[in-house]
Short mmCIF file of C-alpha atoms in Angstrom, two decimals:
data_model
loop_
_atom_site.label_atom_id
_atom_site.label_comp_id
_atom_site.label_asym_id
_atom_site.label_seq_id
_atom_site.Cartn_x
_atom_site.Cartn_y
_atom_site.Cartn_z
CA MET O 1 -60.90 -132.14 -41.07
CA LEU O 2 -64.68 -132.02 -41.02
CA VAL O 3 -66.50 -132.15 -37.68
CA ALA O 4 -70.25 -131.87 -37.23
CA ILE O 5 -72.20 -131.68 -34.00
CA ASP O 6 -75.67 -133.18 -34.25
CA GLU O 7 -78.03 -132.27 -31.41
CA LYS O 8 -80.22 -135.28 -32.25
CA ASP O 9 -77.29 -137.65 -31.71
CA PRO O 10 -77.66 -139.14 -28.18
CA ARG O 11 -73.88 -139.55 -27.75
CA PRO O 12 -71.91 -137.00 -25.72
CA LEU O 13 -70.29 -134.31 -27.88
CA TYR O 14 -66.72 -135.48 -27.25
CA LEU O 15 -67.63 -138.98 -28.45
CA GLN O 16 -69.23 -137.54 -31.59
CA ILE O 17 -66.01 -135.63 -32.37
CA ALA O 18 -63.75 -138.61 -31.63
CA ALA O 19 -65.92 -140.93 -33.75
CA GLN O 20 -65.81 -138.56 -36.73
CA VAL O 21 -62.03 -138.23 -36.59
CA LYS O 22 -61.68 -142.03 -36.49
CA GLU O 23 -64.10 -142.38 -39.41
CA GLN O 24 -62.08 -139.92 -41.50
CA VAL O 25 -58.86 -141.78 -40.68
CA GLN O 26 -60.54 -145.05 -41.69
CA LYS O 27 -61.73 -143.54 -44.99
CA GLY O 28 -58.29 -142.08 -45.73
CA ASP O 29 -59.59 -138.48 -45.59
CA LEU O 30 -57.16 -137.88 -42.75
CA ARG O 31 -53.71 -139.31 -43.31
CA PRO O 32 -50.86 -140.10 -40.91
CA GLY O 33 -49.06 -136.87 -40.06
CA ASP O 34 -52.06 -134.64 -40.83
CA GLU O 35 -52.51 -131.91 -38.23
CA LEU O 36 -55.69 -131.46 -36.21
CA PRO O 37 -56.99 -127.96 -35.52
CA PRO O 38 -56.03 -126.37 -32.18
CA VAL O 39 -58.48 -127.21 -29.37
CA ARG O 40 -59.47 -123.59 -28.80
CA GLU O 41 -60.20 -122.89 -32.47
CA LEU O 42 -62.21 -126.06 -33.03
CA ALA O 43 -64.26 -125.37 -29.88
CA ASP O 44 -64.82 -121.78 -31.01
CA SER O 45 -65.94 -122.78 -34.51
CA LEU O 46 -68.35 -125.41 -33.14
CA GLY O 47 -69.63 -123.13 -30.35
CA ILE O 48 -68.78 -125.64 -27.61
CA ASN O 49 -66.58 -125.69 -24.51
CA LEU O 50 -62.90 -126.24 -25.20
CA HIS O 51 -62.77 -128.97 -22.51
CA THR O 52 -65.18 -131.00 -24.66
CA VAL O 53 -62.76 -130.87 -27.60
CA ARG O 54 -59.84 -131.60 -25.26
CA SER O 55 -61.68 -134.69 -23.95
CA ALA O 56 -62.18 -135.90 -27.53
CA TYR O 57 -58.48 -135.40 -28.32
CA LEU O 58 -57.43 -137.18 -25.11
CA ARG O 59 -59.68 -140.12 -25.97
CA LEU O 60 -58.18 -140.29 -29.47
CA ARG O 61 -54.69 -140.13 -27.97
CA ASP O 62 -55.50 -142.96 -25.54
CA GLN O 63 -56.78 -145.04 -28.45
CA GLY O 64 -53.57 -144.40 -30.41
CA VAL O 65 -55.37 -142.51 -33.18
CA ILE O 66 -53.50 -139.23 -32.69
CA ASP O 67 -50.16 -138.09 -31.30
CA LEU O 68 -50.71 -135.42 -28.68
CA ARG O 69 -47.65 -134.02 -26.94
CA LEU O 70 -47.13 -130.93 -24.86
CA GLY O 71 -46.15 -127.95 -27.00
CA ARG O 72 -46.83 -129.76 -30.26
CA ARG O 73 -49.75 -129.80 -32.63
CA ALA O 74 -52.05 -132.83 -32.48
CA ARG O 75 -51.38 -135.07 -35.48
CA ILE O 76 -52.85 -138.25 -36.87
CA ALA O 77 -50.62 -141.09 -35.66
CA ARG O 78 -48.90 -143.57 -37.94
CA ARG O 79 -51.09 -146.66 -38.09
CA GLN O 80 -50.11 -149.63 -35.95
CA THR O 81 -49.50 -152.65 -38.15
CA ALA O 82 -48.85 -155.18 -35.36
CA GLU O 83 -51.52 -157.90 -35.29
CA LEU O 84 -53.44 -158.31 -32.05
CA THR O 85 -53.78 -161.70 -30.40
CA PRO O 86 -57.39 -162.80 -29.68
CA SER O 87 -56.98 -161.97 -25.99
CA GLU O 88 -55.56 -158.50 -26.80
CA ALA O 89 -58.41 -157.90 -29.24
CA ASP O 90 -60.92 -158.97 -26.56
CA ARG O 91 -59.29 -156.64 -24.05
CA THR O 92 -59.37 -153.71 -26.50
CA LEU O 93 -62.76 -154.18 -28.17
CA GLY O 94 -64.56 -156.75 -26.00
CA ALA O 95 -66.51 -154.25 -23.90
CA GLN O 96 -67.74 -152.38 -26.98
CA VAL O 97 -68.74 -155.61 -28.74
CA ARG O 98 -70.64 -156.85 -25.65
CA GLU O 99 -72.49 -153.53 -25.49
CA LEU O 100 -73.26 -153.75 -29.22
CA VAL O 101 -74.65 -157.28 -28.82
CA ALA O 102 -76.81 -156.15 -25.90
CA ASP O 103 -78.09 -153.11 -27.85
CA ALA O 104 -78.93 -155.33 -30.83
CA PHE O 105 -80.85 -157.70 -28.54
CA LEU O 106 -82.78 -154.81 -26.99
CA LEU O 107 -83.63 -153.50 -30.48
CA GLY O 108 -84.99 -156.92 -31.38
CA LEU O 109 -82.30 -157.82 -33.91
CA SER O 110 -81.56 -161.48 -34.43
CA THR O 111 -78.00 -162.82 -34.39
CA GLU O 112 -78.22 -163.17 -38.19
CA ASP O 113 -79.32 -159.55 -38.53
CA LEU O 114 -76.39 -158.42 -36.41
CA HIS O 115 -73.97 -160.57 -38.43
CA ALA O 116 -75.35 -159.11 -41.68
CA LEU O 117 -74.99 -155.58 -40.30
CA LEU O 118 -71.41 -156.23 -39.19
CA ASP O 119 -70.52 -157.87 -42.51
CA ARG O 120 -71.91 -154.91 -44.42
CA HIS O 121 -69.89 -152.37 -42.40
CA ALA O 122 -66.77 -154.55 -42.20
CA GLY O 123 -66.88 -155.02 -45.98
CA ARG O 124 -67.08 -151.27 -46.45
CA SER O 125 -64.21 -150.77 -43.99
CA ASN O 126 -62.02 -153.33 -45.73
CA GLY O 127 -62.58 -151.51 -48.99
CA VAL O 128 -61.34 -148.23 -47.54
CA ALA O 129 -58.62 -149.87 -45.50
CA GLY O 130 -56.97 -150.82 -48.78
CA LYS O 131 -57.29 -147.25 -50.00
CA HIS O 132 -55.91 -146.02 -46.68
CA GLU O 133 -52.85 -148.23 -46.93
CA SER O 134 -52.02 -146.90 -50.34
CA HIS O 135 -52.14 -143.41 -48.80
CA SER O 136 -49.85 -144.42 -45.93
CA GLU O 137 -47.29 -145.68 -48.40
CA ASP O 138 -47.30 -142.32 -50.13
CA ILE O 139 -46.16 -140.59 -46.96
CA PRO O 140 -42.35 -140.80 -46.69
CA MET B 1 -36.73 -143.22 -50.32
CA LYS B 2 -35.59 -142.06 -53.75
CA LEU B 3 -35.36 -138.29 -54.16
CA SER B 4 -36.56 -136.95 -57.47
CA PHE B 5 -35.88 -133.39 -58.52
CA SER B 6 -38.02 -131.27 -60.82
CA HIS B 7 -35.18 -128.73 -61.04
CA PRO B 8 -32.08 -130.73 -62.08
CA LEU B 9 -29.10 -130.56 -59.73
CA TRP B 10 -26.69 -129.93 -62.62
CA THR B 11 -28.07 -126.39 -62.94
CA HIS B 12 -26.06 -125.58 -59.77
CA LEU B 13 -22.81 -126.78 -61.34
CA PRO B 14 -21.45 -123.25 -62.12
CA ALA B 15 -21.67 -122.27 -58.44
CA VAL B 16 -20.03 -125.56 -57.39
CA VAL B 17 -17.24 -125.10 -59.97
CA ALA B 18 -16.66 -121.47 -58.86
CA LEU B 19 -16.35 -122.65 -55.26
CA ALA B 20 -14.06 -125.53 -56.24
CA VAL B 21 -11.74 -123.14 -58.16
CA CYS B 22 -11.64 -120.82 -55.14
CA ILE B 23 -10.77 -123.73 -52.80
CA GLY B 24 -8.11 -124.88 -55.28
CA MET B 25 -6.52 -121.39 -55.27
CA LEU B 26 -6.53 -121.32 -51.45
CA ILE B 27 -4.79 -124.72 -51.33
CA ALA B 28 -2.28 -123.71 -54.02
CA ALA B 29 -1.39 -120.57 -52.05
CA GLY B 30 0.42 -122.79 -49.55
CA PRO B 31 0.20 -122.75 -45.76
CA LEU B 32 -1.71 -119.77 -44.36
CA PRO B 33 -0.24 -117.61 -41.57
CA ALA B 34 -1.46 -118.49 -38.07
CA ASN B 35 -2.51 -114.90 -37.47
CA GLY B 36 -3.64 -112.21 -39.91
CA PRO B 37 -6.33 -109.61 -40.63
CA VAL B 38 -9.79 -111.20 -40.78
CA HIS B 39 -12.03 -108.13 -40.71
CA PHE B 40 -11.71 -104.64 -42.14
CA GLY B 41 -13.31 -101.38 -41.01
CA VAL B 42 -15.15 -98.83 -43.15
CA ASP B 43 -11.79 -97.14 -43.95
CA GLY B 44 -10.45 -100.44 -45.32
CA ARG B 45 -7.94 -100.90 -42.45
CA PRO B 46 -7.93 -104.18 -40.52
CA ASP B 47 -9.92 -103.97 -37.27
CA ALA B 48 -9.77 -107.62 -36.23
CA TYR B 49 -7.01 -110.25 -36.36
CA GLY B 50 -7.30 -113.99 -36.07
CA SER B 51 -6.85 -117.24 -37.95
CA PRO B 52 -7.29 -116.67 -41.72
CA ALA B 53 -7.94 -120.44 -42.12
CA GLY B 54 -11.01 -120.07 -39.86
CA SER B 55 -12.28 -117.14 -41.97
CA PHE B 56 -11.86 -119.09 -45.19
CA ALA B 57 -13.60 -122.12 -43.65
CA LEU B 58 -16.50 -119.86 -42.64
CA VAL B 59 -16.76 -118.43 -46.17
CA ILE B 60 -16.67 -121.92 -47.73
CA GLY B 61 -19.32 -123.12 -45.24
CA LEU B 62 -21.53 -120.14 -46.12
CA CYS B 63 -21.12 -120.84 -49.85
CA VAL B 64 -22.07 -124.51 -49.39
CA GLY B 65 -25.06 -123.44 -47.28
CA PHE B 66 -26.10 -120.97 -49.97
CA ILE B 67 -25.86 -123.60 -52.71
CA LEU B 68 -28.05 -125.96 -50.64
CA LEU B 69 -30.54 -123.13 -50.00
CA SER B 70 -30.57 -122.44 -53.71
CA VAL B 71 -31.23 -126.12 -54.49
CA TRP B 72 -34.24 -125.99 -52.17
CA MET B 73 -35.55 -122.65 -53.54
CA ASP B 74 -35.21 -123.69 -57.19
CA GLU B 75 -36.84 -127.05 -56.49
CA SER B 76 -39.76 -125.28 -54.76
CA TRP B 77 -40.10 -123.04 -57.81
CA ALA B 78 -39.97 -125.93 -60.29
CA ARG B 79 -42.60 -127.93 -58.38
CA GLN B 80 -45.04 -125.06 -58.78
CA GLU B 81 -44.48 -124.64 -62.50
CA ARG B 82 -47.35 -125.33 -64.86
CA GLU B 83 -45.22 -124.32 -67.86
CA LYS B 84 -41.49 -123.76 -68.32
CA ARG B 85 -40.43 -120.28 -67.23
CA PHE B 86 -37.01 -118.73 -66.68
CA ASN B 87 -36.29 -118.64 -62.96
CA TYR B 88 -34.14 -115.61 -62.17
CA PHE B 89 -33.68 -116.86 -58.59
CA ALA B 90 -31.69 -119.76 -60.07
CA LEU B 91 -28.78 -117.32 -60.55
CA LEU B 92 -28.66 -116.37 -56.89
CA ASP B 93 -26.10 -119.00 -55.80
CA GLU B 94 -23.77 -118.10 -58.66
CA ILE B 95 -23.96 -114.39 -57.72
CA VAL B 96 -23.28 -115.06 -54.04
CA VAL B 97 -20.59 -117.75 -54.51
CA GLY B 98 -18.89 -115.74 -57.30
CA THR B 99 -18.78 -112.62 -55.09
CA MET B 100 -17.54 -114.46 -52.00
CA ALA B 101 -14.92 -116.38 -54.01
CA GLY B 102 -13.60 -113.08 -55.45
CA ILE B 103 -13.35 -111.52 -51.97
CA SER B 104 -11.59 -114.65 -50.60
CA VAL B 105 -8.98 -114.63 -53.35
CA ASN B 106 -8.38 -110.91 -52.73
CA LEU B 107 -7.91 -111.66 -49.02
CA LEU B 108 -5.11 -114.08 -49.98
CA THR B 109 -3.23 -111.14 -51.58
CA LEU B 110 -3.90 -108.89 -48.58
CA LEU B 111 -2.43 -111.52 -46.22
CA GLN B 112 0.92 -111.16 -47.97
CA GLN B 113 1.02 -107.36 -47.55
CA SER B 114 2.55 -105.66 -44.51
CA ASP B 115 0.05 -102.76 -44.51
CA PRO B 116 -3.11 -104.14 -46.15
CA VAL B 117 -6.00 -101.87 -47.16
CA PHE B 118 -9.24 -103.47 -48.27
CA THR B 119 -11.04 -102.15 -51.34
CA LEU B 120 -13.86 -103.93 -53.12
CA PRO B 121 -12.07 -106.40 -55.45
CA ALA B 122 -14.23 -105.79 -58.52
CA THR B 123 -11.84 -107.60 -60.91
CA GLU B 124 -11.67 -110.81 -58.82
CA MET B 125 -15.41 -110.77 -58.15
CA LEU B 126 -16.23 -110.33 -61.83
CA ALA B 127 -13.68 -112.99 -62.80
CA PHE B 128 -15.60 -115.53 -60.73
CA ALA B 129 -19.17 -114.25 -61.01
CA VAL B 130 -19.46 -113.46 -64.75
CA PRO B 131 -18.54 -116.92 -66.13
CA ALA B 132 -20.57 -118.61 -63.36
CA ILE B 133 -23.67 -116.47 -64.03
CA GLY B 134 -23.27 -116.86 -67.81
CA ALA B 135 -23.12 -120.64 -67.51
CA ALA B 136 -26.06 -120.62 -65.07
CA VAL B 137 -28.20 -118.64 -67.55
CA LEU B 138 -27.47 -121.21 -70.29
CA LEU B 139 -28.22 -124.14 -67.97
CA GLU B 140 -31.44 -122.54 -66.67
CA LYS B 141 -32.56 -122.12 -70.30
CA ALA B 142 -31.56 -125.67 -71.17
CA ARG B 143 -33.11 -127.43 -68.18
CA PRO B 144 -36.07 -129.66 -69.02
CA PHE B 145 -39.62 -128.98 -67.79
CA MET B 146 -40.51 -131.81 -65.41
CA PRO B 147 -43.90 -131.20 -63.76
CA ARG B 148 -44.86 -133.42 -60.82
CA GLU B 149 -47.79 -135.66 -61.57
CA GLU B 150 -49.45 -135.30 -58.17
CA ALA B 151 -49.62 -131.54 -58.71
CA LEU B 152 -51.82 -132.12 -61.73
CA VAL B 153 -54.11 -134.83 -60.28
CA ALA B 154 -57.30 -133.61 -58.65
CA GLU B 155 -58.86 -135.18 -55.53
CA ASP B 156 -62.33 -136.71 -55.73
CA THR B 157 -64.65 -134.68 -53.48
CA SER B 158 -68.05 -136.21 -54.25
CA ASP B 159 -68.22 -138.03 -50.89
CA LEU B 160 -67.27 -134.87 -48.98
CA ARG B 161 -69.90 -132.86 -50.85
CA GLY B 162 -72.50 -135.49 -49.98
CA GLN B 163 -71.54 -135.38 -46.29
CA MET B 164 -71.70 -131.58 -46.26
CA GLU B 165 -75.12 -131.46 -47.88
CA ARG B 166 -76.54 -134.08 -45.49
CA ARG B 167 -75.24 -132.20 -42.47
CA LEU B 168 -76.34 -128.80 -43.70
CA LYS B 169 -79.81 -130.22 -44.33
CA THR B 170 -80.11 -131.74 -40.83
CA GLY B 171 -79.13 -128.45 -39.20
CA ALA B 172 -75.95 -129.84 -37.62
CA THR B 173 -73.20 -127.45 -36.52
CA ILE B 174 -70.26 -127.98 -38.85
CA SER B 175 -66.62 -127.00 -38.82
CA TYR B 176 -64.15 -127.78 -41.60
CA THR B 177 -60.50 -126.95 -40.94
CA ASP B 178 -57.79 -126.81 -43.58
CA ILE B 179 -54.21 -126.49 -42.29
CA GLN B 180 -51.23 -125.31 -44.31
CA ASN B 181 -48.09 -125.64 -42.23
CA PRO B 182 -45.00 -126.34 -44.38
CA LEU B 183 -41.75 -127.55 -42.85
CA TYR B 184 -39.94 -124.25 -43.39
CA MET B 185 -42.38 -122.58 -40.96
CA ASN B 186 -40.85 -124.64 -38.15
CA LEU B 187 -37.45 -123.28 -39.13
CA VAL B 188 -38.80 -119.73 -39.17
CA ALA B 189 -40.87 -120.06 -35.98
CA VAL B 190 -38.55 -122.28 -33.90
CA GLY B 191 -35.03 -122.30 -35.39
CA VAL B 192 -34.56 -118.57 -36.01
CA PRO B 193 -36.02 -117.47 -32.61
CA ALA B 194 -33.81 -120.08 -30.88
CA VAL B 195 -30.70 -118.62 -32.55
CA LEU B 196 -31.81 -115.07 -31.64
CA PHE B 197 -32.50 -115.96 -27.98
CA VAL B 198 -29.26 -117.93 -27.51
CA SER B 199 -27.08 -115.27 -29.20
CA THR B 200 -28.77 -112.54 -27.10
CA ALA B 201 -28.17 -114.50 -23.89
CA LEU B 202 -24.51 -115.19 -24.75
CA ALA B 203 -23.74 -111.59 -25.71
CA PHE B 204 -26.02 -109.94 -23.14
CA THR B 205 -23.26 -108.06 -21.30
CA SER B 206 -21.40 -106.93 -24.41
CA GLN B 207 -24.28 -105.59 -26.50
CA PRO B 208 -26.45 -102.47 -26.06
CA LEU B 209 -29.83 -102.96 -24.39
CA TRP B 210 -31.77 -101.85 -27.49
CA SER B 211 -30.11 -104.63 -29.50
CA ALA B 212 -31.11 -107.29 -26.95
CA VAL B 213 -34.70 -105.95 -26.84
CA LEU B 214 -34.87 -105.93 -30.65
CA ASN B 215 -33.58 -109.53 -30.86
CA VAL B 216 -36.00 -110.84 -28.21
CA THR B 217 -38.98 -108.97 -29.73
CA SER B 218 -38.14 -110.29 -33.23
CA GLY B 219 -37.75 -113.81 -31.80
CA LEU B 220 -41.12 -113.66 -30.03
CA LEU B 221 -42.82 -112.28 -33.15
CA LEU B 222 -41.40 -115.09 -35.33
CA ALA B 223 -42.22 -117.74 -32.68
CA SER B 224 -45.86 -116.60 -32.70
CA PHE B 225 -46.14 -117.92 -36.26
CA TYR B 226 -45.63 -121.50 -35.06
CA GLY B 227 -48.58 -123.55 -36.27
CA GLY B 228 -48.86 -122.13 -39.79
CA MET B 229 -52.13 -121.08 -41.43
CA ARG B 230 -55.60 -122.41 -40.73
CA THR B 231 -58.72 -121.88 -42.81
CA THR B 232 -61.94 -122.69 -40.96
CA VAL B 233 -65.30 -122.96 -42.69
CA THR B 234 -68.55 -123.00 -40.73
CA ARG B 235 -72.15 -122.29 -41.72
CA ASP B 236 -71.84 -118.57 -41.07
CA ARG B 237 -68.17 -117.71 -41.62
CA ILE B 238 -64.95 -118.47 -43.45
CA THR B 239 -61.94 -117.55 -41.33
CA VAL B 240 -58.20 -117.55 -42.01
CA ARG B 241 -55.89 -117.51 -38.98
CA PHE B 242 -52.12 -117.53 -38.54
CA GLY B 243 -49.82 -118.81 -35.82
CA THR B 244 -50.29 -120.06 -32.30
CA PRO B 245 -52.28 -117.05 -31.05
CA GLY B 246 -54.56 -117.51 -34.07
CA PHE B 247 -54.22 -114.01 -35.54
CA ARG B 248 -57.38 -113.63 -37.61
CA VAL B 249 -56.48 -112.13 -40.99
CA LEU B 250 -59.67 -112.83 -42.92
CA ARG B 251 -63.31 -113.24 -42.03
CA LEU B 252 -65.93 -113.69 -44.70
CA ALA B 253 -69.63 -114.55 -44.71
CA PRO B 254 -70.46 -117.53 -46.98
CA SER B 255 -73.50 -115.59 -48.22
CA ASP B 256 -71.09 -113.06 -49.79
CA VAL B 257 -69.33 -115.73 -51.87
CA VAL B 258 -70.47 -115.78 -55.51
CA GLN B 259 -67.79 -117.91 -57.16
CA VAL B 260 -65.21 -120.47 -56.08
CA ASP B 261 -62.50 -121.78 -58.42
CA LEU B 262 -59.26 -123.71 -58.22
CA ARG B 263 -56.30 -121.68 -59.38
CA PRO B 264 -52.62 -122.54 -59.82
CA TYR B 265 -50.38 -119.72 -58.62
CA LEU B 266 -46.71 -118.82 -58.21
CA PRO B 267 -46.19 -116.98 -54.90
CA LEU B 268 -42.84 -115.40 -55.77
CA GLN B 269 -43.71 -114.42 -59.30
CA GLU B 270 -47.32 -113.29 -58.83
CA PHE B 271 -47.29 -111.99 -55.26
CA GLY B 272 -43.61 -111.43 -54.52
CA GLY B 273 -43.54 -113.78 -51.54
CA TYR B 274 -45.53 -115.79 -49.01
CA GLY B 275 -47.93 -114.98 -46.18
CA ILE B 276 -50.54 -112.25 -46.53
CA ARG B 277 -49.96 -110.73 -49.94
CA ARG B 278 -51.72 -108.44 -52.35
CA ASN B 279 -51.34 -107.80 -56.06
CA SER B 280 -53.32 -105.68 -58.50
CA ARG B 281 -56.03 -108.36 -58.88
CA MET B 282 -56.48 -110.03 -55.50
CA SER B 283 -55.42 -110.63 -51.92
CA GLY B 284 -53.58 -113.85 -51.20
CA TYR B 285 -53.20 -115.92 -48.02
CA PHE B 286 -50.75 -118.80 -48.36
CA LEU B 287 -47.55 -120.33 -46.99
CA LYS B 288 -46.89 -122.56 -50.01
CA GLY B 289 -47.33 -122.38 -53.74
CA GLY B 290 -49.28 -124.75 -55.94
CA VAL B 291 -53.03 -124.73 -56.40
CA GLY B 292 -55.22 -122.45 -54.27
CA VAL B 293 -58.89 -121.62 -53.90
CA GLU B 294 -59.93 -118.36 -55.55
CA ILE B 295 -63.05 -116.80 -54.07
CA ALA B 296 -65.02 -113.96 -55.63
CA THR B 297 -67.38 -111.97 -53.39
CA ARG B 298 -70.49 -109.87 -54.01
CA GLN B 299 -68.49 -106.77 -53.12
CA GLY B 300 -66.11 -107.47 -56.03
CA ARG B 301 -63.21 -108.71 -53.87
CA ARG B 302 -61.03 -111.57 -55.08
CA LEU B 303 -59.25 -113.72 -52.54
CA LEU B 304 -56.80 -116.54 -53.00
CA ILE B 305 -56.48 -119.04 -50.14
CA GLY B 306 -53.62 -121.56 -50.22
CA SER B 307 -54.35 -125.14 -49.30
CA ASP B 308 -52.63 -128.53 -49.38
CA ARG B 309 -55.99 -130.06 -50.43
CA PRO B 310 -57.61 -127.30 -52.48
CA GLU B 311 -60.36 -129.45 -54.05
CA ARG B 312 -61.74 -130.31 -50.60
CA LEU B 313 -61.58 -126.71 -49.34
CA ALA B 314 -63.22 -125.40 -52.53
CA GLU B 315 -66.04 -127.96 -52.27
CA VAL B 316 -66.74 -127.12 -48.61
CA VAL B 317 -66.85 -123.38 -49.39
CA ARG B 318 -69.18 -124.04 -52.33
CA ALA B 319 -71.44 -126.15 -50.09
CA VAL B 320 -71.80 -123.51 -47.33
CA ALA B 321 -72.22 -120.75 -49.93
CA GLY B 322 -75.00 -122.74 -51.61
CA LEU B 323 -73.11 -122.96 -54.93
CA ALA B 324 -73.35 -125.99 -57.21
CA ALA B 325 -70.64 -128.62 -57.05
CA THR B 326 -68.07 -128.22 -59.82
CA PRO B 327 -65.92 -131.02 -61.22
CA SER B 328 -62.47 -130.42 -59.80
CA ARG B 329 -59.73 -129.60 -62.27
CA ARG B 330 -56.16 -128.55 -61.72
CA GLY B 331 -53.72 -126.61 -63.81
#
């Protein structure tokens, strides 16, 4: 697992770590069942407080990305295949999408620009999602 | 899920046949006495009596367990093979089952004697072990070489190399962690300590204190290896740690690294085992066999680090050491 801390990134450190883990899961670099490094060792290697790493892991656990249980190593969770209803999707992602729309407006992006941006990233994600699924099938 | 074996199961047939013959002889001997000698002292005289049927069941259970262990060991060996080699460990189940079958058959004779004295039954042991080992040698020679495809396919690391270079250029703090934690480590670090702790607790009043202390200390030592091996690569150090406490067994500056290669290796054959090992050429750190990352340093040291994803680890080490990317190749 590769984690990088960028001082120029305005996001809090724990969000940077959580985002990178999710990105690696999406790309298939991290597969279901893969272990994450212990909190203390990751914090030590990045030169940050261990509570920052713990916060990142707790966020990933709450989002269902990792399994984190007392006395066990943190592992990438098996991917949920259940389809969300529109209301469940709104409840899960609505706040982030609203914030994204507001940020785009404040940056002066038009609706078309935002759509194009989303399409570009969604297209890339779909490409790797297929690759990811083939990985998941490999795991018994 | 369909199980596929690289080391055919029929290579264990001699041990299975030896055990089957032994069971057949026990059945043919007729009903066993309810009580008889089940353990013998150093002088060969019985020092414990009990149910002979229970003793035979224990021996048969141990033999079955040993055959299963042998299936697992031989399969592990075969999955690491890059070319067909004779595996001497493949004879282990025949040696053990042949020996135990010989002793069991001898015990049948002793049960019929009024004043039994145990001596090592060389004739019975050889009668079982020699044909079994002979057949096992022939089968081990005859078995086909069936390498696993995934062991020969390399992982594409161009994207990872790109990410590393971007992040190194921007001055970001990076940490790459590679974890090798095979299933058997859970058995060693959880199962064995659990057996030691429970047996110590159950026999606490009947065993000497030193024995209890030894058991608990061994259990704690084994339990500390829970978590396997972790290799961490940052800008300024490459570290290998073991177990939950994170015992650091290797620390290396990336600036000292002059060459990084992928290398197939056989832990038992080249290093005589797993863990932290040394042979005449290099030091090894691994919990599994397969393909590892061989690092050469300015000081002339050679290190072999085991990894489940060696191409990725090698590329990260090359990136922090400032070495050019190399097309990954296995085997």
